[in-house]
XYZ file of C-alpha atoms in Angstrom:
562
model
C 206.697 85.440 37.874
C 210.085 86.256 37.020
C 213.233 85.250 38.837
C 214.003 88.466 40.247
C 210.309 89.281 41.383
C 210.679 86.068 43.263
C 214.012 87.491 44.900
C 212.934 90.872 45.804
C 209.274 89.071 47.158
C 211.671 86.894 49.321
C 213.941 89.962 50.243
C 211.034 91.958 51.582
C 208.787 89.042 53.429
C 212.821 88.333 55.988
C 213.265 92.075 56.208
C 209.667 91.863 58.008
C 210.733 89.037 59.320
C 213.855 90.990 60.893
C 212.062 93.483 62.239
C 209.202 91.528 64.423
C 211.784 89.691 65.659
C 213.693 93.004 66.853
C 210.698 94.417 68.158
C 210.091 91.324 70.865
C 214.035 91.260 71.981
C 215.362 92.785 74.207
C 218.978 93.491 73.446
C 221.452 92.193 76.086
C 222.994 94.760 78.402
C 226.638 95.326 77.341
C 229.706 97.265 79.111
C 229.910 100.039 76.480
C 227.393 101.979 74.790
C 226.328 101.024 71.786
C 226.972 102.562 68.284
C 223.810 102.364 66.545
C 223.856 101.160 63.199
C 220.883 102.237 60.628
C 220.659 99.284 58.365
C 218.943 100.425 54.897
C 215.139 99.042 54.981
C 213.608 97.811 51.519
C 210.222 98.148 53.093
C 210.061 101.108 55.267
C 211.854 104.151 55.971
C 212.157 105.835 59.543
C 211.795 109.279 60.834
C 212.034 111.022 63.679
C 208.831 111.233 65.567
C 207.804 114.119 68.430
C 205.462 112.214 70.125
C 207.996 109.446 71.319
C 210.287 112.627 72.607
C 212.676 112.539 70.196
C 212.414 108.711 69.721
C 212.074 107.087 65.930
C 209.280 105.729 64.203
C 208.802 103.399 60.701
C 207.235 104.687 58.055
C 205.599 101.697 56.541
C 204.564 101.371 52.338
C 200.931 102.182 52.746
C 202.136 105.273 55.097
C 201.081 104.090 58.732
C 203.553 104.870 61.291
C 204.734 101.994 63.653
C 206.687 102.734 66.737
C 210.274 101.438 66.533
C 212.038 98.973 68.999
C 213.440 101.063 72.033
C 217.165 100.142 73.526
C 217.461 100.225 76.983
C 219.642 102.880 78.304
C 222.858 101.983 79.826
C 223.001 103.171 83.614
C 226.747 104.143 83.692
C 226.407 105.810 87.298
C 225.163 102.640 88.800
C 227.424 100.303 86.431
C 230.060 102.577 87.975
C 229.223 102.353 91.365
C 229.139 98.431 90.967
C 232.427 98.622 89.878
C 233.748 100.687 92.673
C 232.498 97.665 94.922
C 234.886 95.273 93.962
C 238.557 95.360 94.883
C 241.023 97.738 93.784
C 243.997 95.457 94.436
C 243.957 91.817 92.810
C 246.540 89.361 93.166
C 247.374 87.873 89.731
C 246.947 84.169 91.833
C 243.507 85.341 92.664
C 242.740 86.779 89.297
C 243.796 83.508 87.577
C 241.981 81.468 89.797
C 239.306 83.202 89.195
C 239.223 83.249 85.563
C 240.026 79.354 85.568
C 237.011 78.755 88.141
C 234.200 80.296 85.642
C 236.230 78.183 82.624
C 236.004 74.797 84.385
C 232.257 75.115 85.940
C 231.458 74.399 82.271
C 233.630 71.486 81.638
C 233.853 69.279 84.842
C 230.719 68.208 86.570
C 233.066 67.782 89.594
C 233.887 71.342 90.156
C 230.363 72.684 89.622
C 230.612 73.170 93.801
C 234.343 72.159 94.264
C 235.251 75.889 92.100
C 232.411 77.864 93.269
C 233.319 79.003 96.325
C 235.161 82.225 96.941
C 236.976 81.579 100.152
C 240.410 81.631 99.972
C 240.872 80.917 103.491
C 242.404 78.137 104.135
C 240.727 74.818 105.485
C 243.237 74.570 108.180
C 242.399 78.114 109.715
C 238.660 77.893 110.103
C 236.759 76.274 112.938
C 233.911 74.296 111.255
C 231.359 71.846 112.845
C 228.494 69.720 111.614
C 225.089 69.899 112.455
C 225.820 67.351 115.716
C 228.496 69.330 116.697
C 231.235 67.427 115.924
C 234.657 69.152 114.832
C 237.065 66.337 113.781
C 237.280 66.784 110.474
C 239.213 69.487 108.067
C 237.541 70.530 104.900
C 237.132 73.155 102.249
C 232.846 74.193 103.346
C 231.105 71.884 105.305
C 227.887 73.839 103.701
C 228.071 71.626 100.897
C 227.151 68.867 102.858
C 223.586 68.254 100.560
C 225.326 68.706 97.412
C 227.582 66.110 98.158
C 224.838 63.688 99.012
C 223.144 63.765 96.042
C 226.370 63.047 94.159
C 226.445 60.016 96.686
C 223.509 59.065 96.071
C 223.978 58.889 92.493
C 226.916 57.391 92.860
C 225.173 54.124 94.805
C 222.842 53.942 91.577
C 225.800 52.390 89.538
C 227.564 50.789 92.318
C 225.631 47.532 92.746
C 227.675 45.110 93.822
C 229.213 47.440 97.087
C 225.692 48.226 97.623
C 224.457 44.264 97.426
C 228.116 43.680 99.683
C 226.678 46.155 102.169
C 222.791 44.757 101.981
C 224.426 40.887 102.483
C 227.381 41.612 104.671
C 225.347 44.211 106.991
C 224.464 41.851 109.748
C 226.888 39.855 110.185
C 229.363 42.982 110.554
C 232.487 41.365 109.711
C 234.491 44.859 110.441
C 233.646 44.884 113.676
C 236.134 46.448 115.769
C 238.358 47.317 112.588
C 240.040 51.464 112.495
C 240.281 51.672 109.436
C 242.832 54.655 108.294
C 242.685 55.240 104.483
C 244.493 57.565 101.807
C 242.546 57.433 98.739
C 240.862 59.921 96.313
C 237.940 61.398 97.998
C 235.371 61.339 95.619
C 231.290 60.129 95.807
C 232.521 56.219 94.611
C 234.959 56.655 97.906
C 232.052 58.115 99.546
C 229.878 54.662 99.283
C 232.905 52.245 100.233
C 233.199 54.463 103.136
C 229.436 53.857 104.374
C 229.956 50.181 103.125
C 232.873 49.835 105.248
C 231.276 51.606 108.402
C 227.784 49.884 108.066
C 229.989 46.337 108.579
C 231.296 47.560 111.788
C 234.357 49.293 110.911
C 235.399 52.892 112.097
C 236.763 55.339 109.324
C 239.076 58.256 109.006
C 240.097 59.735 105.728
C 242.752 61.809 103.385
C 243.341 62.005 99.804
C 246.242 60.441 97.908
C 246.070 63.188 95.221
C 246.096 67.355 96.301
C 243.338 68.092 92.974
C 240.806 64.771 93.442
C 239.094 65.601 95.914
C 235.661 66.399 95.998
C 234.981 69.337 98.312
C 231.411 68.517 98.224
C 231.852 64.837 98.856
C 233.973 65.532 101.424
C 231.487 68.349 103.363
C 228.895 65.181 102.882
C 231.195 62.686 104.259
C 232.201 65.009 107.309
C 228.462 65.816 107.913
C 228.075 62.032 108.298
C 230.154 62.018 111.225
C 233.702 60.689 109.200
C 236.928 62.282 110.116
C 237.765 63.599 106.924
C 240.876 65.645 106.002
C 241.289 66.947 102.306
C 240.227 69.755 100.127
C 240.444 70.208 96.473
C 244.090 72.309 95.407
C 246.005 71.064 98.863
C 249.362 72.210 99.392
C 252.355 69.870 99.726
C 252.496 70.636 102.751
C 248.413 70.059 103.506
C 248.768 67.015 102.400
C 251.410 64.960 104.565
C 249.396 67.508 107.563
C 245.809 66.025 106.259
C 247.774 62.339 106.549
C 249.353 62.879 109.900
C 245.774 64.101 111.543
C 244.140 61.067 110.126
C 246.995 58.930 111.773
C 247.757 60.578 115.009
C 244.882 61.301 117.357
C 244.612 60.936 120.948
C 242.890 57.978 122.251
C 242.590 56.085 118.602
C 245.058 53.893 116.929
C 244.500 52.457 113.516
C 244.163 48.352 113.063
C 243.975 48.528 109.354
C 245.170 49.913 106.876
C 243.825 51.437 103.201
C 245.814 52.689 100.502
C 246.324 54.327 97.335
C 249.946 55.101 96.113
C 251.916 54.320 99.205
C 252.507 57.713 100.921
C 250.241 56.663 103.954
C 252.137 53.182 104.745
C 255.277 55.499 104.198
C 253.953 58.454 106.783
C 253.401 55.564 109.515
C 256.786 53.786 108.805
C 258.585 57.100 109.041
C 256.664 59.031 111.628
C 254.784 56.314 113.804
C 256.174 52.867 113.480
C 255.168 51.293 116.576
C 252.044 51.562 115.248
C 252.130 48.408 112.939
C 252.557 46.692 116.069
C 248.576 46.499 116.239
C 247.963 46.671 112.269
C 246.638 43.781 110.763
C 247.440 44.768 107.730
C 247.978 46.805 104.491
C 245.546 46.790 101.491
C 246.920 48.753 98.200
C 245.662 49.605 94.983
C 247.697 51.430 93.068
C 250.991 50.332 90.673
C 253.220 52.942 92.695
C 251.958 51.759 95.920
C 252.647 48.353 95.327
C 256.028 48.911 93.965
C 256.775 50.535 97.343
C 255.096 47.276 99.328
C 257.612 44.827 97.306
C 260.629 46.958 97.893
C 259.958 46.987 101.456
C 259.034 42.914 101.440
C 262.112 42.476 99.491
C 264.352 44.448 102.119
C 262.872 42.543 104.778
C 261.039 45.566 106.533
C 257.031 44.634 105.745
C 256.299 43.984 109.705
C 252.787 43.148 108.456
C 250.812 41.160 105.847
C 249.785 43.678 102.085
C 246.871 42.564 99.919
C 248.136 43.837 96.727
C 244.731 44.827 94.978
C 246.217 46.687 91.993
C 247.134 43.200 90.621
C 243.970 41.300 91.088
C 242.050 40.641 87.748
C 239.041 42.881 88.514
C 241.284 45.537 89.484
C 243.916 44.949 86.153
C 241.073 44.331 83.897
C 238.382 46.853 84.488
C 239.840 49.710 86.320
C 243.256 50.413 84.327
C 241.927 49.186 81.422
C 238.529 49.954 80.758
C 238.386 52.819 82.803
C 241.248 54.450 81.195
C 239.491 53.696 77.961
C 237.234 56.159 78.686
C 238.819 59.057 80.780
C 241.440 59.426 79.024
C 239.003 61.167 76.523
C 237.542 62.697 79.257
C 240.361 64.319 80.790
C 241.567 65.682 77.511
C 238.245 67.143 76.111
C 237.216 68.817 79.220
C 240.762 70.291 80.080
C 241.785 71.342 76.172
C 238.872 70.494 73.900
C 241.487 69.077 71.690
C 240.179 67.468 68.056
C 241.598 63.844 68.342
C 240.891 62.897 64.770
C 244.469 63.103 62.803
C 246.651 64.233 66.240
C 249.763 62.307 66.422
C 249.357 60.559 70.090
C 252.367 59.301 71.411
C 251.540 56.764 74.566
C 254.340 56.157 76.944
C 253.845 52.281 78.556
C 251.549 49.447 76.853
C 250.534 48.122 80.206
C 247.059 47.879 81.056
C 246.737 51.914 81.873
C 248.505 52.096 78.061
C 246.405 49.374 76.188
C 243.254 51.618 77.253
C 244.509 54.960 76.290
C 246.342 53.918 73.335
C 242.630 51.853 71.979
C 240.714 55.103 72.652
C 242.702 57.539 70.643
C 242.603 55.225 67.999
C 238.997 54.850 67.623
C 239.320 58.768 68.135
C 241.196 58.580 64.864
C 244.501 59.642 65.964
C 247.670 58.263 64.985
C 249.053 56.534 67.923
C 252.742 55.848 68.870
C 253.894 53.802 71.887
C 257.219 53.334 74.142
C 257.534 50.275 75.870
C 260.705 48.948 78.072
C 258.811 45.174 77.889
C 259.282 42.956 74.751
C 256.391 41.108 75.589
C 253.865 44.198 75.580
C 255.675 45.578 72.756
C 254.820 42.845 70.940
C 251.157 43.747 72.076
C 251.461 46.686 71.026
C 252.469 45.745 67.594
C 249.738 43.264 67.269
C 247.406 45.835 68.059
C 248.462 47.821 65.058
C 250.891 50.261 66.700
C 254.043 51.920 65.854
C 256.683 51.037 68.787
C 259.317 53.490 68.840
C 261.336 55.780 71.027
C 260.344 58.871 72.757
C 263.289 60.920 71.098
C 262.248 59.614 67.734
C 258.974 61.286 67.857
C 259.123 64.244 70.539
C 259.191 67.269 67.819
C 256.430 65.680 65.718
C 253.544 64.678 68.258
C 250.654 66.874 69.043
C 250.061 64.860 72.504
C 252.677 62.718 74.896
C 250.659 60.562 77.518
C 252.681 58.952 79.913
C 251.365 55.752 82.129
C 254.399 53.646 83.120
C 254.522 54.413 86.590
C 258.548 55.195 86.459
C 259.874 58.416 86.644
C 261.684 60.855 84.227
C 260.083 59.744 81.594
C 259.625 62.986 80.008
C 262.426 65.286 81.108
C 263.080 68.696 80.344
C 265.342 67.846 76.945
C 261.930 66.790 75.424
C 259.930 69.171 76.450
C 262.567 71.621 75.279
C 262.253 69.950 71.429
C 258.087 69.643 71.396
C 256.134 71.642 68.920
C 254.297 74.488 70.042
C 250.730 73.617 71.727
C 251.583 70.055 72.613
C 249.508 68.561 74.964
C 251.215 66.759 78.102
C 249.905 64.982 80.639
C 249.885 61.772 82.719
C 247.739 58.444 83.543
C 249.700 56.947 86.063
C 249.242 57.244 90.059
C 252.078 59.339 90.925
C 253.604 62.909 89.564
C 257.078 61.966 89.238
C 257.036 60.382 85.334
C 256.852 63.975 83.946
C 259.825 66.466 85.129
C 257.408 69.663 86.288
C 260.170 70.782 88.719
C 262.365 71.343 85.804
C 260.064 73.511 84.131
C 259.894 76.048 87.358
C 263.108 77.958 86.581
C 263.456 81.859 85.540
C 263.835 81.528 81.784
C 260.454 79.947 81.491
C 256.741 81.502 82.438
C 254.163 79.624 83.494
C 250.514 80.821 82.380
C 247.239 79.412 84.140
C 244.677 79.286 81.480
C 242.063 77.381 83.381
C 241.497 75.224 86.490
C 244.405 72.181 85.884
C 245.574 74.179 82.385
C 248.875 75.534 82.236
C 250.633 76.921 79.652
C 254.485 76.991 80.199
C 255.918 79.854 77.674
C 259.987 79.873 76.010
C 261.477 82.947 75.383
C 261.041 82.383 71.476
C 257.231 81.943 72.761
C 256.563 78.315 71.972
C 254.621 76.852 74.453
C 253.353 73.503 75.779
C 250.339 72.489 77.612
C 250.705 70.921 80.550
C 247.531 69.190 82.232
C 247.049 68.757 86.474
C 251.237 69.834 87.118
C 252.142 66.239 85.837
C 249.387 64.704 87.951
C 246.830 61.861 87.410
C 244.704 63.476 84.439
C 241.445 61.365 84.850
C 241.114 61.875 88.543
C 242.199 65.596 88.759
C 240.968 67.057 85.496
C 237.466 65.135 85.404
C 235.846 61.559 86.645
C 235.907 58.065 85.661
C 232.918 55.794 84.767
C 231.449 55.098 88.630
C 230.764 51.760 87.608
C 233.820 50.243 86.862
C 235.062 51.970 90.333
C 232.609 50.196 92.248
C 234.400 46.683 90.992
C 237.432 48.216 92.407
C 236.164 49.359 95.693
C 234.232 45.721 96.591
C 238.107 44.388 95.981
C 239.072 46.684 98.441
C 235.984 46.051 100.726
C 236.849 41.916 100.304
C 240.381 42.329 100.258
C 240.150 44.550 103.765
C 237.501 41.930 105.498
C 239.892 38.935 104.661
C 243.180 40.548 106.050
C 241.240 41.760 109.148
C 239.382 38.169 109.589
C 241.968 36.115 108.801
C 243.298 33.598 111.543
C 246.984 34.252 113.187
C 249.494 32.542 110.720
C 247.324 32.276 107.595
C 249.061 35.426 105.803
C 252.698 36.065 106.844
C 254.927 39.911 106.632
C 254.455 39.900 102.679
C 252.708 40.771 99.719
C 249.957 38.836 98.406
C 247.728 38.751 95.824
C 243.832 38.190 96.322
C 242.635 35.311 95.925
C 241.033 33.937 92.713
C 237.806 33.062 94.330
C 237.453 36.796 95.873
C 238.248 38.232 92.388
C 235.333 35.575 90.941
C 233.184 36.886 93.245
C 233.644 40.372 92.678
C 232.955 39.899 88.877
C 229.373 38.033 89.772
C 228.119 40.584 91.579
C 228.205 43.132 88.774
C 226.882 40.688 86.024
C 223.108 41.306 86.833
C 223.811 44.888 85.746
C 224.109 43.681 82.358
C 221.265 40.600 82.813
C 223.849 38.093 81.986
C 223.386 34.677 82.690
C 226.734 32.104 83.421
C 226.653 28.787 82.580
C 226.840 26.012 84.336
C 228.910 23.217 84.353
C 227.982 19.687 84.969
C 228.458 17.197 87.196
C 230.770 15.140 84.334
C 232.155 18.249 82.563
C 233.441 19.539 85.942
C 234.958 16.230 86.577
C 236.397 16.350 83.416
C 238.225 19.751 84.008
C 239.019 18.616 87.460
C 237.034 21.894 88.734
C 234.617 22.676 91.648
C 231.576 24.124 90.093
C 231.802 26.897 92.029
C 235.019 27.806 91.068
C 237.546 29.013 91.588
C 237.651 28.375 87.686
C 241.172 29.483 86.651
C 244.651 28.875 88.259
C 246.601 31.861 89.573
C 249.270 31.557 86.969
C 246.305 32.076 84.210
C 246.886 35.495 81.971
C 243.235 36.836 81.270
């Protein structure tokens, strides 16, 4: 058989092909009627056939008549009277929001309920109870209470070591008696140290340390659980220091203890309530920021009560800034811009342990990774680890992508942004919102654009514009999640941490800043190594000896750099 028998066999057997498949789908409905378009057949022809009232029919080779597909007709009366329904007048907010609520049900697995809801009314105005009839809480829809449990409940799958802390520690309820007042991000890891902390005896109420983090969800679970729970996902400024102050001052409760993330609870009590501290044991913190605040206060002599600086414990160091940031960074950036990685010029502002993990991601991403650092010693690391140290202004109009984890602030101020190339990407890994200068990007000359939930574009008048991620926010936490697992080592050091300030005898730990101790962080690491079905070694009786170690540890000193 020649070649082009063969071609026009093959032409006519998908042309068949074509048109069984058009006969058993149905088109899709559309908003405009469609043009038909009469594609030439090589097989049939078509004519117009008066039993089908007016309809067409194929005319096959061997002369049969088949009926052709029938479209559906478009109902424009009723398609109009739908459209009458909806509003006339639209706010551009609500029109945004809108449009960046259908974008980001696709992308982030923690606004599938968070963004779903179509109440603008705000938390603060509505009178909400749960199903016992209690009222003390403030959240976005308390009828997401089941969604949020599930998402708990997944969450305890790859928490093991709060959940084995909860199983051993249950009993003996060594938080007996503790108020616990806490400022954290509310998601369904939070969620689990909350139940740990309240099934060891300790009494719980709740707002978030970040206005975009919050799960409204978790929250409706946590509030249906009987928690006093104030946050909501896209708080005001102004919600938030009102969600702190209703945690802190209620009638006829006083907090003993206190939990924190980033400092702006301790500060709310110091500034609004300090004769509080007079019966708080004391302060456990997890964040750089937070910290930084603690030793400014120890140094100025006004800590009245003993801080458990968690941020610096190994476990904490190790696995939550660095591992975790390993991952989320990715995270954040894929789900928020769906940004190609490979060949982007990255530049990575900070080496610390935030900065290590970033900078090692991108790189595997195959991106070409820059980093600032104000430290010799991690710019050395940095280096070593095969990366260009420069300065920011040395890069700023070449880089498709400025991170910045230092936890300083202005370290990207408006003259930068004002030199980027159009479509860079800018965001930030540390705690706090003040290393990027957003406030200098709200002035007249400039318009901002809201592409999608935590997406803004913010436009020059030549039209080059940047992309800025969660208004200069934490990027991980507000744009997506992090790995549970590496949050439940983090949350047992807070559990540990807050069972060890509150049990501790009168003298032990004085008005200062500590760090927790080696055995605790030891401890913390053990419980999570069944995950993996590792096995530690033992030491002997003689090699023990010969190290001059217990062999239970601890195994390191405190000076020791891991």
């Amino acid at each position: 058989m020649s070649v082009q028998a063969v071609t026009a066999k093959m032409a006519e057997v998908e042309l068949k092909d074509v048109t069984a498949a058009a006969a058993t789908v149905e088109p899709s409905p559309v908003t405009t009627a469609p043009s038909p378009v009469k594609m030439p057949q090589a097989s049939a022809m078509k004519r117009p056939d008066p039993q089908q009232n007016g309809g067409e029919a194929f005319v096959n080779c061997d002369g049969t008549v088949a009926e052709a597909p029938r479209m559906k007709k478009i109902q424009f009366a009723d398609q109009k009277q739908e459209f009458n329904k909806r509003p006339t007048k639209i706010s551009r907010r609500s029109l945004s929001r809108s449009i960046s609520q259908s974008s980001t049900d696709s992308y982030s697995s923690a606004a599938s309920y968070t963004d779903s809801s179509d109440d603008e009314t705000s938390p603060r105005d509505k009178q909400q109870k749960n199903s016992k009839g209690n009222a003390d809480f403030c959240i976005k829809n308390i009828k997401q209470a089941d969604f949020g449990r599930r998402e708990i409940e997944i969450a305890e799958q790859e928490m093991p070591a709060l959940m084995a802390l909860r199983k051993r520690a249950q009993g003996e309820k060594p938080l007996a008696g503790a108020k616990i007042v806490g400022c954290t991000h509310i998601t369904a890891q939070t969620a689990v140290l909350m139940e740990t902390l309240s099934a060891l005896g300790a009494q719980c109420r709740w707002a978030a340390c970040n206005i975009y983090s919050t799960q409204n969800e978790v929250a409706a679970a946590l509030a249906e659980g009987g928690f006093s729970v104030f946050a909501w996902k896209g708080e005001s400024e102004d919600d938030f220091w009102w969600c702190i102050d209703r945690c802190v001052n209620v009638e006829g409760w006083q907090p003993n203890m206190i939990l924190d993330d980033g400092g702006d609870l301790t500060h709310w009590i110091y500034k609004k309530y300090p004769n509080m501290f007079k019966k708080i044991k004391g302060i456990v913190e997890e964040s750089v920021t937070g910290v930084h605040r603690l030793y400014q206060l120890s140094k100025a002599g006004k800590l009245c009560v003993p801080a458990m600086n968690v941020n610096d414990s190994v476990t904490k160091q190790k696995f939550d800034n660095l591992y975790c940031c390993r991952e989320s960074i990715l995270d954040g950036l894929k789900r928020t811009t769906d940004v190609m990685f490979g060949g982007k010029q990255v530049v990575v502002c900070g080496y610390g342990e935030v900065g290590k993990g970033c900078s090692a991601a991108l790189k595997a991403m195959g991106s070409i990774v820059y980093v600032t650092e104000i430290d010799p010693i991690c710019a050395l690391q940095a280096c070593m680890d095969g990366f260009r140290l420069v300065k920011l202004n040395e890069v700023i109009r070449q880089v498709d992508i400025v991170i910045t984890c230092t936890g300083n602030k202005n370290v990207v101020v408006r003259e930068y942004m004002d030199r980027m190339k159009n479509g860079c990407i800018v965001c930030n890994m540390g705690h706090s919102n003040t290393e990027i200068d957003v406030a200098s990007l709200r002035t007249p000359e400039l318009t901002w654009e809201r592409v999608r939930s935590q997406v803004d574009h913010v436009i020059w008048p030549d039209g080059k514009r940047i992309v800025l991620l969660a208004e200069g926010r934490l990027l991980n936490l507000s744009c997506s999640t992090v790995p549970t697992f590496v949050l439940s080592i983090t949350a047992t050091t807070q559990a540990l941490a807050l069972i060890e300030l509150y049990n501790a005898p009168e003298g032990r730990y004085k008005q200062d800043v500590y760090l927790l101790p080696k055995k605790m962080d030891e401890y913390v690491a053990s419980l999570h190594l069944p995950t993996f079905d590792a096995h530690l070694t033992e030491l002997s009786d003689e090699q023990a000896k010969y190290l001059g170690l217990n062999k239970n540890g601890p195994f390191k000193p405190n000076y020791y750099r891991y």
